[in-house]
CSV table of C-alpha atoms in Angstrom, one decimal:
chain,number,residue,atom,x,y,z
Q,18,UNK,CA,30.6,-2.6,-38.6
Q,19,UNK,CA,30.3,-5.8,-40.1
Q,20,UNK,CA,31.4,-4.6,-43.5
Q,21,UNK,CA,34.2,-2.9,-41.8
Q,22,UNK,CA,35.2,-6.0,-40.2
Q,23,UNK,CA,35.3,-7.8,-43.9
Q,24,UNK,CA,37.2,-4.8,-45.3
Q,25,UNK,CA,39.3,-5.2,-42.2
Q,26,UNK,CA,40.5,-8.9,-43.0
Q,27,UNK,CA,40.8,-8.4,-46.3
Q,28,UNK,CA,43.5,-5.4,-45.9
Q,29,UNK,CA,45.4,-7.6,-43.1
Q,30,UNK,CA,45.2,-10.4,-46.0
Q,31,UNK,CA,46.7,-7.9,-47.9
Q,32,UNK,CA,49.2,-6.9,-45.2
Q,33,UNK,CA,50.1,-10.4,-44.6
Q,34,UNK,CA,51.5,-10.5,-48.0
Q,35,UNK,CA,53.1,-7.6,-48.3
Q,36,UNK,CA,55.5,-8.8,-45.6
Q,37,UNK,CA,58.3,-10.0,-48.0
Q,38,UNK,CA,61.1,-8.1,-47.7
Q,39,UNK,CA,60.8,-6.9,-51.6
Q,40,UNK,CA,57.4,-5.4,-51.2
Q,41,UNK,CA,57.6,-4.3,-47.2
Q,42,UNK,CA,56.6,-0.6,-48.2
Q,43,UNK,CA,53.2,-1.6,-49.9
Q,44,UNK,CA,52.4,-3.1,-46.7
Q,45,UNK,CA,53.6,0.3,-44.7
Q,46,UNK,CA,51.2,2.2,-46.9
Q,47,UNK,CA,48.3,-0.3,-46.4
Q,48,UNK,CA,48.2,0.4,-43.0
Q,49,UNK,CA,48.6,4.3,-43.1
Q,50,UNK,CA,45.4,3.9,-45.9
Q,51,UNK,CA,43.6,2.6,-43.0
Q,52,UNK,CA,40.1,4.5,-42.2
Q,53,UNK,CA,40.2,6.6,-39.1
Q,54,UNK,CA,37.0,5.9,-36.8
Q,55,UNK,CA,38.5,8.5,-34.5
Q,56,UNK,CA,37.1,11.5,-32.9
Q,57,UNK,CA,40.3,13.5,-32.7
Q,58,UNK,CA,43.8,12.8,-33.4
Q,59,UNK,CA,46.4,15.0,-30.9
Q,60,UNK,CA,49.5,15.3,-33.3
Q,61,UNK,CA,51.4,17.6,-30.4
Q,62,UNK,CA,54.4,14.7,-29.9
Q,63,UNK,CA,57.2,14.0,-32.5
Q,64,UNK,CA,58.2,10.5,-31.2
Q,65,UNK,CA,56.1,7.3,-30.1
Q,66,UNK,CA,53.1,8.2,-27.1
Q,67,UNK,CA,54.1,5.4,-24.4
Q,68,UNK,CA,51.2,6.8,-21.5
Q,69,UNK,CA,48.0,7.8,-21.7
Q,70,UNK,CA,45.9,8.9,-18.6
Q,71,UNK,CA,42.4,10.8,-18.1
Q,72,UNK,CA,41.4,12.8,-15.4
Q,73,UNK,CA,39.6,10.7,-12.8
Q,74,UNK,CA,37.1,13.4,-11.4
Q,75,UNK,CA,35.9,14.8,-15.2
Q,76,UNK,CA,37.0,12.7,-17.5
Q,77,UNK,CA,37.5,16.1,-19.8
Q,78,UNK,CA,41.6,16.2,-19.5
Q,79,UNK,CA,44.3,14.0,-20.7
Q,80,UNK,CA,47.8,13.6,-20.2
Q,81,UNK,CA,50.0,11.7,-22.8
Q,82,UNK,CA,53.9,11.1,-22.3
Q,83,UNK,CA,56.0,10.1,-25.3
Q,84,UNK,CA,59.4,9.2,-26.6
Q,85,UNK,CA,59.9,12.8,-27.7
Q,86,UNK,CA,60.7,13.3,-23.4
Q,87,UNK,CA,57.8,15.2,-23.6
Q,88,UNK,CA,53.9,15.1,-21.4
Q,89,UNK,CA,50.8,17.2,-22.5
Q,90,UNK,CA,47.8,18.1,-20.6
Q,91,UNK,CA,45.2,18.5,-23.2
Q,92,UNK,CA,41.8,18.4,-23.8
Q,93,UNK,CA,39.7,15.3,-24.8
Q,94,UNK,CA,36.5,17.2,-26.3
Q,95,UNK,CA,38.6,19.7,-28.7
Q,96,UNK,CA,42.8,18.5,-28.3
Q,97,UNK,CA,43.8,22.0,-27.2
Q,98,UNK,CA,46.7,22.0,-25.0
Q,99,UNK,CA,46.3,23.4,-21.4
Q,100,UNK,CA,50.1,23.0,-20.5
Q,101,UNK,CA,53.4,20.9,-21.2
Q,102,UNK,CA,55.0,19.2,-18.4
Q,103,UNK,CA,58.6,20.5,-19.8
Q,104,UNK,CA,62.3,19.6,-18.6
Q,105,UNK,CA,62.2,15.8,-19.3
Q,106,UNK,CA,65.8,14.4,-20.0
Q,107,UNK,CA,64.4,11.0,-21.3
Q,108,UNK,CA,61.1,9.3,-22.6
Q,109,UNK,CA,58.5,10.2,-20.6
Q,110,UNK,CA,56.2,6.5,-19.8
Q,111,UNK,CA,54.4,7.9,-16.8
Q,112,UNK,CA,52.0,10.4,-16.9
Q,113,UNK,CA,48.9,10.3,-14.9
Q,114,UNK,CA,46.5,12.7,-12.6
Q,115,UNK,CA,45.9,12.3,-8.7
Q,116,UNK,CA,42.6,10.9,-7.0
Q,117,UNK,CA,41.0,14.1,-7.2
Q,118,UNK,CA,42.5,15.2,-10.8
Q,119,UNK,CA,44.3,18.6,-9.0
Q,120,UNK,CA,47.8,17.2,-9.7
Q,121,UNK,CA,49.4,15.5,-12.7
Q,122,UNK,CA,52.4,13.6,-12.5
Q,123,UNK,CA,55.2,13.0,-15.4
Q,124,UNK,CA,58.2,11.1,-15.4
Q,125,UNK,CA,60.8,9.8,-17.9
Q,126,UNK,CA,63.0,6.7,-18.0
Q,127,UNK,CA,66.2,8.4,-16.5
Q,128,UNK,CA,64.0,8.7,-12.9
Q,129,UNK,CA,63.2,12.2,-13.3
Q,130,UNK,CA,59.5,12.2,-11.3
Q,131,UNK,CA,57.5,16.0,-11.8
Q,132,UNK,CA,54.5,17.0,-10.4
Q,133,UNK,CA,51.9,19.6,-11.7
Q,134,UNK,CA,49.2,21.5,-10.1
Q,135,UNK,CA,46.7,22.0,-13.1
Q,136,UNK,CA,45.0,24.6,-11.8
Q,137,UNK,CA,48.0,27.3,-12.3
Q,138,UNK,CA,49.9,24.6,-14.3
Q,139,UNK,CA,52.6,25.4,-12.5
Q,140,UNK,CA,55.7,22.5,-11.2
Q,141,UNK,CA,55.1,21.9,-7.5
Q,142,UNK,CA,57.6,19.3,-6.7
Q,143,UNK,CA,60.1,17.4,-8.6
Q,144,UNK,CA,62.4,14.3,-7.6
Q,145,UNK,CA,64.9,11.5,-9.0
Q,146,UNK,CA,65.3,8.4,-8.4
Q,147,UNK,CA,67.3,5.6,-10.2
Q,148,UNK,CA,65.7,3.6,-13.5
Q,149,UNK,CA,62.0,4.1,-13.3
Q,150,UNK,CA,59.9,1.0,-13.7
Q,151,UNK,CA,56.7,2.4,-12.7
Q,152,UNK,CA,54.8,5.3,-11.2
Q,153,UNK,CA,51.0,4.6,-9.4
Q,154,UNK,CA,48.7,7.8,-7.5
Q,155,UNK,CA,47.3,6.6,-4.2
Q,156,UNK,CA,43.7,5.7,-4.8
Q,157,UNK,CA,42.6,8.7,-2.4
Q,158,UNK,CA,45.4,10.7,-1.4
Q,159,UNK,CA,47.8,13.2,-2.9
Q,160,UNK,CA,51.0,10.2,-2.4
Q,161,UNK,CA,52.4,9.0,-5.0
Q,162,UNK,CA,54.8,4.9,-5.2
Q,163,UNK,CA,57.1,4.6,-7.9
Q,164,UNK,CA,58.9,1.2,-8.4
Q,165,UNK,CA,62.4,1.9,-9.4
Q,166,UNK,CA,65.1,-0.5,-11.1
Q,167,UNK,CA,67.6,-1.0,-7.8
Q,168,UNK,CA,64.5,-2.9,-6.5
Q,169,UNK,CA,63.3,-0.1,-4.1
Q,170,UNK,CA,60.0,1.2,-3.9
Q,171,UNK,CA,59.5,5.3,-2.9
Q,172,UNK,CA,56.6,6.5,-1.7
Q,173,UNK,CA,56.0,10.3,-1.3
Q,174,UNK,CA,53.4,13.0,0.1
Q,175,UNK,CA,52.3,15.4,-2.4
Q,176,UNK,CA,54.0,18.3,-2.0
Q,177,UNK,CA,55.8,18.1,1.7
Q,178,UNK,CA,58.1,15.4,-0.3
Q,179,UNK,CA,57.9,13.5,2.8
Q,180,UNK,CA,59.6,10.2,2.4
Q,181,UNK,CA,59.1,6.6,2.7
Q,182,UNK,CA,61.7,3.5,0.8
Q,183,UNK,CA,60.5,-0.2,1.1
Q,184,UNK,CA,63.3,-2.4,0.2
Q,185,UNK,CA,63.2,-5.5,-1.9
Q,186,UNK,CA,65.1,-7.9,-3.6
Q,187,UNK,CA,68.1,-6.5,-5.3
Q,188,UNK,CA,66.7,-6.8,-9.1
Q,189,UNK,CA,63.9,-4.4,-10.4
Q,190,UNK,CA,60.4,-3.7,-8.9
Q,191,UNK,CA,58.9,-4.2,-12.3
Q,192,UNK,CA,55.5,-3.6,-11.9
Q,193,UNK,CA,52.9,-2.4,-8.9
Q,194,UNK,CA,49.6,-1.7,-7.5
Q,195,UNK,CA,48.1,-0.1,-4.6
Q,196,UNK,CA,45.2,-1.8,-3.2
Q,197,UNK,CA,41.6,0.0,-2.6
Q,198,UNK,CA,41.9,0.5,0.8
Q,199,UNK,CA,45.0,2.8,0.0
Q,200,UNK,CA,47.0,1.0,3.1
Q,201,UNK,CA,48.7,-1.8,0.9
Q,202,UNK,CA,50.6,-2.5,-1.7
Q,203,UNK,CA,51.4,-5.7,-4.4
Q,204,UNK,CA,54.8,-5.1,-5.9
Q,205,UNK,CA,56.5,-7.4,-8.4
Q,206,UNK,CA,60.2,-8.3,-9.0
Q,207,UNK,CA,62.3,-9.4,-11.8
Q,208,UNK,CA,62.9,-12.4,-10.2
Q,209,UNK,CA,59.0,-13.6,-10.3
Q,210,UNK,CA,58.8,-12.5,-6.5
Q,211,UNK,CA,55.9,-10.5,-4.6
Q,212,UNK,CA,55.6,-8.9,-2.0
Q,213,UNK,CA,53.2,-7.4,-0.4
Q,214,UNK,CA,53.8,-3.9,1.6
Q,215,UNK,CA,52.3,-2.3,4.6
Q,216,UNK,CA,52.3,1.0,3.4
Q,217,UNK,CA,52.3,2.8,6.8
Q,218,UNK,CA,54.3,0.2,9.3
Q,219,UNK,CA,56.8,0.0,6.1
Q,220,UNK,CA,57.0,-4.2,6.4
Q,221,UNK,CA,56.4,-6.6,3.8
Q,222,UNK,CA,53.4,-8.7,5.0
Q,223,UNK,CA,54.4,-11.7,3.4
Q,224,UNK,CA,56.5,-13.0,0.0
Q,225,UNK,CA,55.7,-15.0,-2.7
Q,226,UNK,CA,58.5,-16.6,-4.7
Q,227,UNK,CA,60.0,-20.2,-5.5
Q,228,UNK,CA,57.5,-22.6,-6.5
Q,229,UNK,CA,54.4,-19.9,-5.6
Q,230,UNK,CA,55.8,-17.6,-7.5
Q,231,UNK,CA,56.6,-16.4,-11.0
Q,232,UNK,CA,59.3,-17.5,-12.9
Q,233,UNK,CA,60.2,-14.3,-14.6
Q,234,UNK,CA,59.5,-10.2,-14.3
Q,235,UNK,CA,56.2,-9.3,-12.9
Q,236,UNK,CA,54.5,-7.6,-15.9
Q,237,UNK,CA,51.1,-6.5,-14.7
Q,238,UNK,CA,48.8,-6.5,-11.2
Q,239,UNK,CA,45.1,-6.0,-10.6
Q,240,UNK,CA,42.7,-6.4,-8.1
Q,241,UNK,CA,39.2,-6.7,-7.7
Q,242,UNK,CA,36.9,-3.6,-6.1
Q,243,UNK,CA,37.0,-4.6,-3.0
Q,244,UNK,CA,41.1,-5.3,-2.8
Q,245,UNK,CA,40.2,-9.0,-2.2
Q,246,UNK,CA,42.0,-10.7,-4.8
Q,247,UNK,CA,44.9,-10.2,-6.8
Q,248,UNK,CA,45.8,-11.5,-10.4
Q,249,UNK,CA,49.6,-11.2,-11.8
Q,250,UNK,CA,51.2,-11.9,-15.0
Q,251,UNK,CA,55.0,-12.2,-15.7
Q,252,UNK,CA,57.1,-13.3,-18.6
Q,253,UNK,CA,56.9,-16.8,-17.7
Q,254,UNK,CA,53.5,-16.8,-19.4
Q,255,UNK,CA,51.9,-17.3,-15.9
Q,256,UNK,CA,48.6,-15.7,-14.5
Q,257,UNK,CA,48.2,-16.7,-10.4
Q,258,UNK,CA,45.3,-15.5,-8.8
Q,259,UNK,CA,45.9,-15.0,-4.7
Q,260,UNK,CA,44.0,-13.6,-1.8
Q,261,UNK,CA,45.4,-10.4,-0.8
Q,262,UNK,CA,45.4,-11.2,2.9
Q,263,UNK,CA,47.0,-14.4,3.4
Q,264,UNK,CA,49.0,-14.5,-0.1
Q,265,UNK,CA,47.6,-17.9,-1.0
Q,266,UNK,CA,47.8,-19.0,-4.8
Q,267,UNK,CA,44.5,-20.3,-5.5
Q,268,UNK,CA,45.2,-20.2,-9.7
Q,269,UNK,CA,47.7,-20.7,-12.2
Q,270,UNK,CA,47.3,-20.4,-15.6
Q,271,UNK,CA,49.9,-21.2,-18.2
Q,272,UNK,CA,48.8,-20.9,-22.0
Q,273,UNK,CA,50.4,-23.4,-24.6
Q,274,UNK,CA,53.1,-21.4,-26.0
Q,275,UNK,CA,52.2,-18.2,-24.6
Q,276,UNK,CA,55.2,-16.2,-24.7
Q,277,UNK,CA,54.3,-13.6,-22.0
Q,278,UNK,CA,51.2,-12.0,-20.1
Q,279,UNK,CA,51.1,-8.6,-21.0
Q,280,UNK,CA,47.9,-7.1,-19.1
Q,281,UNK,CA,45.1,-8.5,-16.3
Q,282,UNK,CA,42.5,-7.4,-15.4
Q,283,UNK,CA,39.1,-8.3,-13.7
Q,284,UNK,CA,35.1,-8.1,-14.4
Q,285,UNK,CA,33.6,-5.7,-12.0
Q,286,UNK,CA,30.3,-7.3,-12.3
Q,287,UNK,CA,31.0,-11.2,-13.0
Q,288,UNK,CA,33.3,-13.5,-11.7
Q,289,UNK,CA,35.6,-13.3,-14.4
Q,290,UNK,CA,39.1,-12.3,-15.4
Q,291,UNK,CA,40.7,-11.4,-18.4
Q,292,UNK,CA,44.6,-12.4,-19.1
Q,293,UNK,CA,45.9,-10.8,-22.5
Q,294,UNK,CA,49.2,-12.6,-23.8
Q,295,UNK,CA,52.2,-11.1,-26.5
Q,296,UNK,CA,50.8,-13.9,-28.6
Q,297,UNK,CA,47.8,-12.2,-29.5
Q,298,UNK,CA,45.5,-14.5,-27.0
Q,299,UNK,CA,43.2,-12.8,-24.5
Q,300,UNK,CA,42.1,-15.8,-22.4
Q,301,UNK,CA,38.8,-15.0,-19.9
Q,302,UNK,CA,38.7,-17.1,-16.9
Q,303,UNK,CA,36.0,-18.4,-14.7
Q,304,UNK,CA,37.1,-17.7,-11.1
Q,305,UNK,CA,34.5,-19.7,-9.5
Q,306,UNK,CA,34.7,-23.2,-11.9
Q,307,UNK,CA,38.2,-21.9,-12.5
Q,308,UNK,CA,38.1,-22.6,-15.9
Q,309,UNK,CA,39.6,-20.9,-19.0
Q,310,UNK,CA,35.7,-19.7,-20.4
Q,311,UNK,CA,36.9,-18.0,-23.7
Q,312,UNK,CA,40.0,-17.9,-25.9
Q,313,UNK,CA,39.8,-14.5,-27.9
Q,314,UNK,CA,42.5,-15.0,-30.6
Q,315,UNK,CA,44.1,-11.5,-32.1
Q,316,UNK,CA,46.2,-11.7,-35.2
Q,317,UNK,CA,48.8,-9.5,-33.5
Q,318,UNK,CA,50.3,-9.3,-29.8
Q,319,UNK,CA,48.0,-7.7,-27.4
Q,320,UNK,CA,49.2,-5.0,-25.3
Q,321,UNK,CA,46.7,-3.6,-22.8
Q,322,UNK,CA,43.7,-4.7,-21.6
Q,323,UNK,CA,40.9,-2.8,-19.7
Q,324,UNK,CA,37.2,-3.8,-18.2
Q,325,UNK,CA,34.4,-1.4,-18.4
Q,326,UNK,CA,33.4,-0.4,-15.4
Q,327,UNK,CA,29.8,-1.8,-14.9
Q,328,UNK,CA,29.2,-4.8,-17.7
Q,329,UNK,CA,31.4,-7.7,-19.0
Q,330,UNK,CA,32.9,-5.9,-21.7
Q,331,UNK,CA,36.9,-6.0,-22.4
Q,332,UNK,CA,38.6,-3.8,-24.4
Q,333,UNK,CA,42.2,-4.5,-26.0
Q,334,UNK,CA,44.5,-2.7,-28.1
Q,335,UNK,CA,47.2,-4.9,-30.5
Q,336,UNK,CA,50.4,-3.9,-31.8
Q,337,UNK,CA,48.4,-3.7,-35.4
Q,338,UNK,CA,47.1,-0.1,-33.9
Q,339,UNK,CA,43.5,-1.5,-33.2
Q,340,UNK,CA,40.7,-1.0,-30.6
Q,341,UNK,CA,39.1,-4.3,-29.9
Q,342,UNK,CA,35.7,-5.3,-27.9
Q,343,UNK,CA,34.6,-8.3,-26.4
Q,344,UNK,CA,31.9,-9.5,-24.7
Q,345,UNK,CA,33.5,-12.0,-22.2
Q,346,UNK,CA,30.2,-13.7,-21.9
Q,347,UNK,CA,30.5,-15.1,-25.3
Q,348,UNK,CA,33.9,-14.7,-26.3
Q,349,UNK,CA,32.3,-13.0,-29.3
Q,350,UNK,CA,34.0,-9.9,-30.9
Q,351,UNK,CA,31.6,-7.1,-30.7
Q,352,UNK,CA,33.1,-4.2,-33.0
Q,353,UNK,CA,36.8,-2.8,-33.5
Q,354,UNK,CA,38.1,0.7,-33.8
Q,355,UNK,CA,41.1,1.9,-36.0
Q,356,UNK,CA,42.9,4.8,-36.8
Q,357,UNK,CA,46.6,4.3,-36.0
Q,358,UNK,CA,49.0,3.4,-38.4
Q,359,UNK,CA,51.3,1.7,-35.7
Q,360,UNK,CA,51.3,-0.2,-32.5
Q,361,UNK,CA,48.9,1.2,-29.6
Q,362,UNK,CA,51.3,1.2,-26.6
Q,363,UNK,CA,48.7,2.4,-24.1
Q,364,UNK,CA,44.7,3.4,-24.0
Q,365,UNK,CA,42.2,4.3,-21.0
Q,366,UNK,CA,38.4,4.6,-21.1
Q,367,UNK,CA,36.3,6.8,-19.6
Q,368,UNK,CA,34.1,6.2,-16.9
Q,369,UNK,CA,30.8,5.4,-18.6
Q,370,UNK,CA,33.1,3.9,-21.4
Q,371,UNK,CA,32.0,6.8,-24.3
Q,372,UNK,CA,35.3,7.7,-25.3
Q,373,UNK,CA,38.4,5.4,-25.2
Q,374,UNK,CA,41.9,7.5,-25.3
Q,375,UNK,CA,44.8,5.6,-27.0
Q,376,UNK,CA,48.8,6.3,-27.2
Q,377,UNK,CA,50.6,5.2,-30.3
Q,378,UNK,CA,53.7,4.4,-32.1
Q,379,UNK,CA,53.1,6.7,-35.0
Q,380,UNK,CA,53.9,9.6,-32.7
Q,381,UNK,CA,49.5,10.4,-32.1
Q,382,UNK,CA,47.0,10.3,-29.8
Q,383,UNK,CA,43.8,9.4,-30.7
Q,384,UNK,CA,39.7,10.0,-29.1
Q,385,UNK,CA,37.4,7.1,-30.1
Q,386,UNK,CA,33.9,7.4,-29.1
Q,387,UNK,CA,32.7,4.4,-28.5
Q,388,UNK,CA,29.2,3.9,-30.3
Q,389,UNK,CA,27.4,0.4,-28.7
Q,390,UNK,CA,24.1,-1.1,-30.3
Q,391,UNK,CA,22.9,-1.9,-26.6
Q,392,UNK,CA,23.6,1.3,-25.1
């Protein structure tokens, strides 16, 4: 890896240069020359992958939405397809299976919301809604919450259709999370508001906005395992950090310059979080001294960030189409993984973090398995 990682600098070098407008293809072909570490490329979509999801219960099935207005189920061990989620009008950039991986759920950009029984692969239900901003499964029940851009929020049971709306502001419910105990909701606006839902009584508990709240769209919302804490990022370049039961800030975090917080996320096993900015920074954060621990720089806008599930390991992928780890601990990069010769717009891990599934701008899919010296 080391050697790789020397190779690696000296092609962005390269890249780098190639940048001026006279030359711009060199560059182009630089990247495409890249080595593949992957697994498996899945080649089925003919525009940009925007979502990528694996099966919760065996890991074994993927489903991928693109820019093509197309979703496959496929498998993660060989890439055959079991079934295309087909009538999409628009780009499919939800696509993800339920708590107990029976149902998959696509949906495209115009609000067009499907869901699948993979068993018979057959179209159980179908809905539409306005703009979709985002689509979540309830963390152990067939029910699905979609945010959508009139600032509502729908939540339905999987397949009565059975209907619930929770009214916000009027601007867009741009991002949203259900918490653990599958009874709440955190759902942020485009004005830098949150609110936080009752899920069954249909009130919002409390509001954060004005001076407690963001400044700009909600971009991303996690929580720790026990539904505890939340951490947000927005546009403004913000991270707060609140208790989920009384909605008090007890963090902000503003980078110099940073543009916007892309993806949270936090350390099952540490008391740490991981903020990843468009700028390229992923900053880990101490929750107890609250203090900014490590500053992980990327040459390239970071886009998604995820946690393994059981050490203090973060993945990233970058809009230069690469698979970064990090030991949060140390701040240290521990290996990369490449393949794509465009942006990654979306990745997930498996549960033991073997295999990490990524979505990308050069219309593929890729499997990486995920070799690691102290495993």
């Amino acid at each position: 890896r080391e050697r790789e990682r020397e190779n690696f600098s000296e092609a962005g070098n390269a890249g780098n240069a190639g940048n001026a407008d006279d030359d711009g293809w060199e560059a182009e072909d630089e990247m495409e020359s890249e080595q593949d570490d992957s697994e498996l490329t899945f080649s089925k979509h003919t525009g940009s992958v925007f979502c990528v999801s694996l099966d919760p219960v065996s890991n074994s099935l993927a489903v991928t939405g693109g820019e093509d207005d197309r979703a496959f189920v496929w498998s993660v061990s060989d890439g055959d397809v079991l079934f295309e989620c087909t009538g999409h009008k628009d780009s499919v950039t939800c696509a993800a299976f339920s708590c107990d991986s029976k149902l998959v759920v696509s949906a495209d950009m115009s609000g067009l919301i499907k869901v699948w029984k993979v068993e018979n692969k057959e179209e159980i239900w179908s809905f539409e809604v306005g703009d979709l901003e985002w689509l979540e499964w309830h963390p152990c029940a067939p029910v699905l919450l979609a945010g959508a851009a009139d600032g509502n929020v729908w939540m339905w049971k999987i397949p009565s259709g059975e209907c619930k709306t929770f009214q916000g502001p009027s601007c867009q419910a741009t991002s949203g999370k259900i918490l653990p105990d599958g009874k709440r909701a955190i759902v942020g606006y485009e004005d830098g508001s949150l609110r936080l839902w009752d899920l069954k009584q249909g009130n919002a508990v409390y509001v954060i906005k004005g001076h407690d709240g963001h400044q700009g769209a909600l971009t991303s919302i996690a929580c720790n395992k026990e539904g505890t804490l939340a951490l947000t990022g927005s546009v403004d370049g913000q991270a707060k950090l609140f208790n989920t039961s009384t909605g008090k800030v007890s963090r902000d975090t503003a980078e110099q310059d940073s543009n916007s917080v892309e993806s949270v996320g936090f350390c099952n096993v540490l008391p740490l979080v991981a903020v990843a900015y468009l700028d390229g920074t992923l900053a880990i954060y101490d929750m107890n001294s609250q203090s900014l621990r490590h500053r992980c720089k990327h040459e390239v806008g970071v886009v998604h960030l995820q946690w393994e599930e059981a050490s203090a390991v973060v993945y990233t992928c970058n809009l230069a189409g690469v698979v970064t780890l990090w030991d949060a601990r140390s701040g240290v990069m521990m290996s990369e993984y490449r393949g794509h010769s465009a942006e990654i717009l979306d990745f997930v891990l498996n549960r033991d973090a073997s295999v990490a599934v990524t979505a990308g701008g050069d219309h593929q899919a890729k499997v990486f398995c995920l070799q690691r010296p102290d495993r």
